[in-house]
Amino acid sequence: MSPMINKYPFEVQDALIELGASIADARKSRSLTQQDVADRSGLGRTTIIAIEKGSPDVAMGNYMSALWGLNIHPNFKSNLEADINEDTLTHLKSNLPRRVRK
């Protein structure tokens, strides 16, 4: 049997585990079961379990659906742009190519 090769950097794994734990905490603070979140988000209970464990094999859309089922609406755009002032952001966007080809 060959050893399992991890395809994700440790930082990514840690971030997913932290996100999963935060989702579990949010669910518990709302007194919801995993099945409640599954029903609200349109996912299966086993997917919610995997999300709460921080599984990298769960699609990003499923993480977003779980957050939606908890009535949490993350604004990733504001987090990504938090350290960039408006003028710099406008300048960066105006210089982006329409498409990137290799």
CSV table of N, CA and C in Angstrom, one decimal:
chain,number,residue,atom,x,y,z
A,1,MET,N,0.8,-1.2,0.0
A,1,MET,CA,0.0,0.0,0.0
A,1,MET,C,0.9,1.2,0.0
A,2,SER,N,0.6,2.1,-0.9
A,2,SER,CA,1.5,3.3,-1.0
A,2,SER,C,1.0,4.4,0.0
A,3,PRO,N,2.0,5.2,0.5
A,3,PRO,CA,1.6,6.2,1.5
A,3,PRO,C,0.7,7.3,0.9
A,4,MET,N,-0.2,7.8,1.6
A,4,MET,CA,-1.1,8.8,1.1
A,4,MET,C,-0.3,10.1,1.0
A,5,ILE,N,-0.3,10.7,-0.1
A,5,ILE,CA,0.3,12.0,-0.3
A,5,ILE,C,-0.7,13.1,-0.1
A,6,ASN,N,-0.3,14.1,0.7
A,6,ASN,CA,-1.2,15.2,1.0
A,6,ASN,C,-1.1,16.2,-0.1
A,7,LYS,N,-2.1,16.6,-0.7
A,7,LYS,CA,-2.1,17.5,-1.9
A,7,LYS,C,-2.3,19.0,-1.5
A,8,TYR,N,-2.5,19.2,-0.2
A,8,TYR,CA,-2.8,20.6,0.3
A,8,TYR,C,-1.7,21.1,1.2
A,9,PRO,N,-1.3,22.3,1.1
A,9,PRO,CA,-0.4,22.9,2.1
A,9,PRO,C,-1.0,22.8,3.5
A,10,PHE,N,-0.1,22.8,4.5
A,10,PHE,CA,-0.5,22.7,5.9
A,10,PHE,C,-1.4,23.9,6.2
A,11,GLU,N,-1.1,25.1,5.7
A,11,GLU,CA,-1.8,26.3,6.0
A,11,GLU,C,-3.3,26.2,5.5
A,12,VAL,N,-3.5,25.5,4.4
A,12,VAL,CA,-4.8,25.3,3.8
A,12,VAL,C,-5.6,24.3,4.7
A,13,GLN,N,-4.9,23.3,5.1
A,13,GLN,CA,-5.5,22.3,6.0
A,13,GLN,C,-5.9,22.9,7.3
A,14,ASP,N,-5.0,23.7,7.9
A,14,ASP,CA,-5.3,24.4,9.1
A,14,ASP,C,-6.5,25.3,9.0
A,15,ALA,N,-6.6,26.1,7.9
A,15,ALA,CA,-7.7,27.0,7.7
A,15,ALA,C,-9.0,26.3,7.5
A,16,LEU,N,-9.0,25.2,6.9
A,16,LEU,CA,-10.2,24.4,6.7
A,16,LEU,C,-10.7,23.8,8.0
A,17,ILE,N,-9.7,23.3,8.8
A,17,ILE,CA,-10.1,22.8,10.1
A,17,ILE,C,-10.7,23.9,11.0
A,18,GLU,N,-10.1,25.1,11.0
A,18,GLU,CA,-10.6,26.2,11.8
A,18,GLU,C,-11.9,26.6,11.3
A,19,LEU,N,-12.1,26.7,10.0
A,19,LEU,CA,-13.4,27.1,9.4
A,19,LEU,C,-14.5,26.0,9.8
A,20,GLY,N,-14.2,24.8,9.7
A,20,GLY,CA,-15.1,23.7,10.1
A,20,GLY,C,-15.5,23.8,11.6
A,21,ALA,N,-14.5,24.0,12.4
A,21,ALA,CA,-14.7,24.2,13.9
A,21,ALA,C,-15.6,25.4,14.1
A,22,SER,N,-15.4,26.5,13.4
A,22,SER,CA,-16.2,27.7,13.6
A,22,SER,C,-17.7,27.4,13.1
A,23,ILE,N,-17.8,26.7,12.1
A,23,ILE,CA,-19.2,26.3,11.6
A,23,ILE,C,-19.9,25.4,12.6
A,24,ALA,N,-19.1,24.5,13.2
A,24,ALA,CA,-19.7,23.6,14.3
A,24,ALA,C,-20.1,24.5,15.5
A,25,ASP,N,-19.2,25.4,15.9
A,25,ASP,CA,-19.6,26.3,17.0
A,25,ASP,C,-20.8,27.1,16.7
A,26,ALA,N,-20.9,27.7,15.5
A,26,ALA,CA,-22.1,28.5,15.1
A,26,ALA,C,-23.3,27.7,15.2
A,27,ARG,N,-23.2,26.4,14.7
A,27,ARG,CA,-24.4,25.5,14.7
A,27,ARG,C,-24.8,25.3,16.2
A,28,LYS,N,-23.9,24.9,17.0
A,28,LYS,CA,-24.2,24.6,18.4
A,28,LYS,C,-24.7,25.8,19.2
A,29,SER,N,-24.2,27.0,18.9
A,29,SER,CA,-24.7,28.2,19.5
A,29,SER,C,-26.1,28.6,19.1
A,30,ARG,N,-26.6,28.0,18.0
A,30,ARG,CA,-27.9,28.2,17.6
A,30,ARG,C,-28.8,27.1,18.0
A,31,SER,N,-28.3,26.1,18.7
A,31,SER,CA,-29.0,24.9,19.2
A,31,SER,C,-29.6,24.1,18.0
A,32,LEU,N,-28.8,24.0,17.0
A,32,LEU,CA,-29.2,23.3,15.8
A,32,LEU,C,-28.4,21.9,15.7
A,33,THR,N,-29.1,20.9,15.2
A,33,THR,CA,-28.4,19.6,15.0
A,33,THR,C,-27.7,19.7,13.6
A,34,GLN,N,-26.8,18.7,13.4
A,34,GLN,CA,-26.2,18.6,12.1
A,34,GLN,C,-27.3,18.4,11.0
A,35,GLN,N,-28.3,17.6,11.4
A,35,GLN,CA,-29.4,17.4,10.4
A,35,GLN,C,-30.2,18.7,10.1
A,36,ASP,N,-30.4,19.5,11.2
A,36,ASP,CA,-31.1,20.8,10.9
A,36,ASP,C,-30.3,21.6,9.9
A,37,VAL,N,-29.0,21.7,10.0
A,37,VAL,CA,-28.2,22.5,9.1
A,37,VAL,C,-28.2,21.8,7.7
A,38,ALA,N,-28.2,20.5,7.7
A,38,ALA,CA,-28.3,19.8,6.4
A,38,ALA,C,-29.6,20.1,5.7
A,39,ASP,N,-30.7,20.1,6.4
A,39,ASP,CA,-32.0,20.4,5.9
A,39,ASP,C,-32.1,21.8,5.4
A,40,ARG,N,-31.6,22.8,6.1
A,40,ARG,CA,-31.6,24.2,5.8
A,40,ARG,C,-30.7,24.5,4.6
A,41,SER,N,-29.6,23.8,4.4
A,41,SER,CA,-28.7,24.1,3.4
A,41,SER,C,-28.8,23.2,2.1
A,42,GLY,N,-29.6,22.2,2.2
A,42,GLY,CA,-29.8,21.3,1.1
A,42,GLY,C,-28.7,20.3,0.9
A,43,LEU,N,-27.9,20.1,2.0
A,43,LEU,CA,-26.8,19.1,2.0
A,43,LEU,C,-27.2,17.9,2.8
A,44,GLY,N,-26.4,16.9,2.7
A,44,GLY,CA,-26.6,15.7,3.5
A,44,GLY,C,-25.9,15.9,4.9
A,45,ARG,N,-26.4,15.1,5.9
A,45,ARG,CA,-25.8,15.2,7.2
A,45,ARG,C,-24.3,14.8,7.2
A,46,THR,N,-24.0,13.8,6.3
A,46,THR,CA,-22.6,13.4,6.3
A,46,THR,C,-21.7,14.5,5.7
A,47,THR,N,-22.2,15.3,4.8
A,47,THR,CA,-21.5,16.4,4.2
A,47,THR,C,-21.2,17.4,5.3
A,48,ILE,N,-22.3,17.7,6.2
A,48,ILE,CA,-22.1,18.6,7.3
A,48,ILE,C,-21.0,18.1,8.2
A,49,ILE,N,-21.0,16.8,8.5
A,49,ILE,CA,-20.0,16.2,9.4
A,49,ILE,C,-18.6,16.5,8.8
A,50,ALA,N,-18.5,16.2,7.5
A,50,ALA,CA,-17.2,16.4,6.8
A,50,ALA,C,-16.8,17.9,6.9
A,51,ILE,N,-17.7,18.8,6.7
A,51,ILE,CA,-17.4,20.2,6.7
A,51,ILE,C,-16.9,20.6,8.1
A,52,GLU,N,-17.6,20.1,9.2
A,52,GLU,CA,-17.2,20.5,10.5
A,52,GLU,C,-15.9,19.9,10.9
A,53,LYS,N,-15.4,18.9,10.2
A,53,LYS,CA,-14.1,18.3,10.4
A,53,LYS,C,-13.1,19.0,9.6
A,54,GLY,N,-13.5,19.9,8.7
A,54,GLY,CA,-12.6,20.7,7.8
A,54,GLY,C,-12.0,19.9,6.7
A,55,SER,N,-12.8,19.0,6.2
A,55,SER,CA,-12.4,18.1,5.0
A,55,SER,C,-12.1,19.0,3.8
A,56,PRO,N,-10.9,18.8,3.2
A,56,PRO,CA,-10.6,19.5,1.9
A,56,PRO,C,-11.3,18.8,0.7
A,57,ASP,N,-11.9,17.7,0.9
A,57,ASP,CA,-12.6,17.0,-0.2
A,57,ASP,C,-14.0,17.5,-0.4
A,58,VAL,N,-14.5,18.4,0.5
A,58,VAL,CA,-15.8,19.0,0.3
A,58,VAL,C,-15.7,20.2,-0.5
A,59,ALA,N,-16.6,20.3,-1.5
A,59,ALA,CA,-16.6,21.4,-2.5
A,59,ALA,C,-16.8,22.7,-1.7
A,60,MET,N,-16.2,23.8,-2.2
A,60,MET,CA,-16.3,25.1,-1.6
A,60,MET,C,-17.8,25.6,-1.6
A,61,GLY,N,-18.5,25.2,-2.6
A,61,GLY,CA,-20.0,25.6,-2.6
A,61,GLY,C,-20.7,24.9,-1.5
A,62,ASN,N,-20.3,23.8,-1.1
A,62,ASN,CA,-21.0,23.1,0.1
A,62,ASN,C,-20.7,23.8,1.4
A,63,TYR,N,-19.4,24.3,1.5
A,63,TYR,CA,-19.1,25.1,2.7
A,63,TYR,C,-20.0,26.4,2.7
A,64,MET,N,-20.1,27.0,1.5
A,64,MET,CA,-20.9,28.2,1.5
A,64,MET,C,-22.4,27.9,1.8
A,65,SER,N,-22.9,26.8,1.3
A,65,SER,CA,-24.3,26.4,1.6
A,65,SER,C,-24.5,26.1,3.1
A,66,ALA,N,-23.5,25.5,3.7
A,66,ALA,CA,-23.6,25.3,5.2
A,66,ALA,C,-23.7,26.6,5.9
A,67,LEU,N,-22.8,27.6,5.5
A,67,LEU,CA,-22.9,28.9,6.1
A,67,LEU,C,-24.2,29.6,5.9
A,68,TRP,N,-24.7,29.4,4.7
A,68,TRP,CA,-26.1,30.0,4.3
A,68,TRP,C,-27.1,29.4,5.2
A,69,GLY,N,-27.0,28.1,5.4
A,69,GLY,CA,-28.0,27.4,6.3
A,69,GLY,C,-28.0,27.8,7.7
A,70,LEU,N,-26.8,28.4,8.1
A,70,LEU,CA,-26.7,29.0,9.4
A,70,LEU,C,-27.0,30.5,9.4
A,71,ASN,N,-27.4,31.0,8.3
A,71,ASN,CA,-27.7,32.4,8.1
A,71,ASN,C,-26.5,33.3,8.4
A,72,ILE,N,-25.3,32.8,7.9
A,72,ILE,CA,-24.1,33.5,8.0
A,72,ILE,C,-23.7,33.8,6.5
A,73,HIS,N,-23.4,35.1,6.3
A,73,HIS,CA,-23.1,35.5,4.9
A,73,HIS,C,-21.8,36.1,4.9
A,74,PRO,N,-20.7,35.3,4.7
A,74,PRO,CA,-19.4,35.8,4.7
A,74,PRO,C,-19.1,36.8,3.5
A,75,ASN,N,-18.4,37.8,3.7
A,75,ASN,CA,-18.1,38.7,2.7
A,75,ASN,C,-16.6,38.6,2.4
A,76,PHE,N,-16.2,37.6,1.6
A,76,PHE,CA,-14.8,37.3,1.3
A,76,PHE,C,-14.2,38.5,0.6
A,77,LYS,N,-15.0,39.1,-0.3
A,77,LYS,CA,-14.4,40.2,-1.0
A,77,LYS,C,-13.9,41.3,-0.1
A,78,SER,N,-14.6,41.7,0.9
A,78,SER,CA,-14.2,42.7,1.8
A,78,SER,C,-12.9,42.3,2.6
A,79,ASN,N,-12.8,41.0,2.9
A,79,ASN,CA,-11.7,40.5,3.6
A,79,ASN,C,-10.4,40.5,2.7
A,80,LEU,N,-10.6,40.2,1.4
A,80,LEU,CA,-9.5,40.2,0.5
A,80,LEU,C,-9.0,41.7,0.2
A,81,GLU,N,-10.0,42.6,0.2
A,81,GLU,CA,-9.6,44.0,-0.1
A,81,GLU,C,-9.3,44.9,1.1
A,82,ALA,N,-9.3,44.3,2.3
A,82,ALA,CA,-9.3,45.0,3.5
A,82,ALA,C,-8.0,45.9,3.7
A,83,ASP,N,-6.9,45.3,3.1
A,83,ASP,CA,-5.6,46.0,3.3
A,83,ASP,C,-5.2,46.9,2.1
A,84,ILE,N,-6.2,47.1,1.2
A,84,ILE,CA,-5.9,47.9,0.0
A,84,ILE,C,-6.8,49.1,0.0
A,85,ASN,N,-6.2,50.3,-0.1
A,85,ASN,CA,-7.1,51.5,-0.1
A,85,ASN,C,-7.8,51.6,-1.4
A,86,GLU,N,-8.8,52.5,-1.5
A,86,GLU,CA,-9.6,52.6,-2.7
A,86,GLU,C,-8.8,53.0,-4.0
A,87,ASP,N,-7.9,54.0,-3.8
A,87,ASP,CA,-7.2,54.4,-5.0
A,87,ASP,C,-6.3,53.3,-5.6
A,88,THR,N,-5.6,52.6,-4.7
A,88,THR,CA,-4.8,51.5,-5.1
A,88,THR,C,-5.6,50.4,-5.7
A,89,LEU,N,-6.8,50.1,-5.2
A,89,LEU,CA,-7.7,49.1,-5.7
A,89,LEU,C,-8.1,49.5,-7.1
A,90,THR,N,-8.5,50.7,-7.3
A,90,THR,CA,-8.9,51.2,-8.6
A,90,THR,C,-7.8,51.1,-9.6
A,91,HIS,N,-6.6,51.5,-9.2
A,91,HIS,CA,-5.4,51.4,-10.1
A,91,HIS,C,-5.2,49.9,-10.5
A,92,LEU,N,-5.2,49.0,-9.5
A,92,LEU,CA,-4.9,47.6,-9.8
A,92,LEU,C,-5.9,47.0,-10.7
A,93,LYS,N,-7.2,47.4,-10.5
A,93,LYS,CA,-8.3,46.8,-11.4
A,93,LYS,C,-8.2,47.3,-12.8
A,94,SER,N,-7.8,48.6,-12.9
A,94,SER,CA,-7.7,49.2,-14.3
A,94,SER,C,-6.6,48.6,-15.1
A,95,ASN,N,-5.6,48.1,-14.4
A,95,ASN,CA,-4.4,47.5,-15.1
A,95,ASN,C,-4.5,46.0,-15.3
A,96,LEU,N,-5.6,45.4,-14.9
A,96,LEU,CA,-5.8,43.9,-15.1
A,96,LEU,C,-6.1,43.6,-16.5
A,97,PRO,N,-5.5,42.5,-17.0
A,97,PRO,CA,-5.8,42.2,-18.4
A,97,PRO,C,-7.2,41.6,-18.5
A,98,ARG,N,-7.8,41.7,-19.7
A,98,ARG,CA,-9.2,41.1,-19.8
A,98,ARG,C,-9.2,39.6,-19.7
A,99,ARG,N,-8.1,39.0,-20.1
A,99,ARG,CA,-8.0,37.5,-20.0
A,99,ARG,C,-6.5,37.2,-19.9
A,100,VAL,N,-6.2,36.0,-19.4
A,100,VAL,CA,-4.9,35.5,-19.2
A,100,VAL,C,-4.7,34.2,-20.0
A,101,ARG,N,-3.7,34.2,-20.9
A,101,ARG,CA,-3.5,33.0,-21.7
A,101,ARG,C,-2.1,32.5,-21.5
A,102,LYS,N,-1.9,31.2,-21.6
A,102,LYS,CA,-0.6,30.6,-21.5
A,102,LYS,C,-0.2,30.0,-22.8
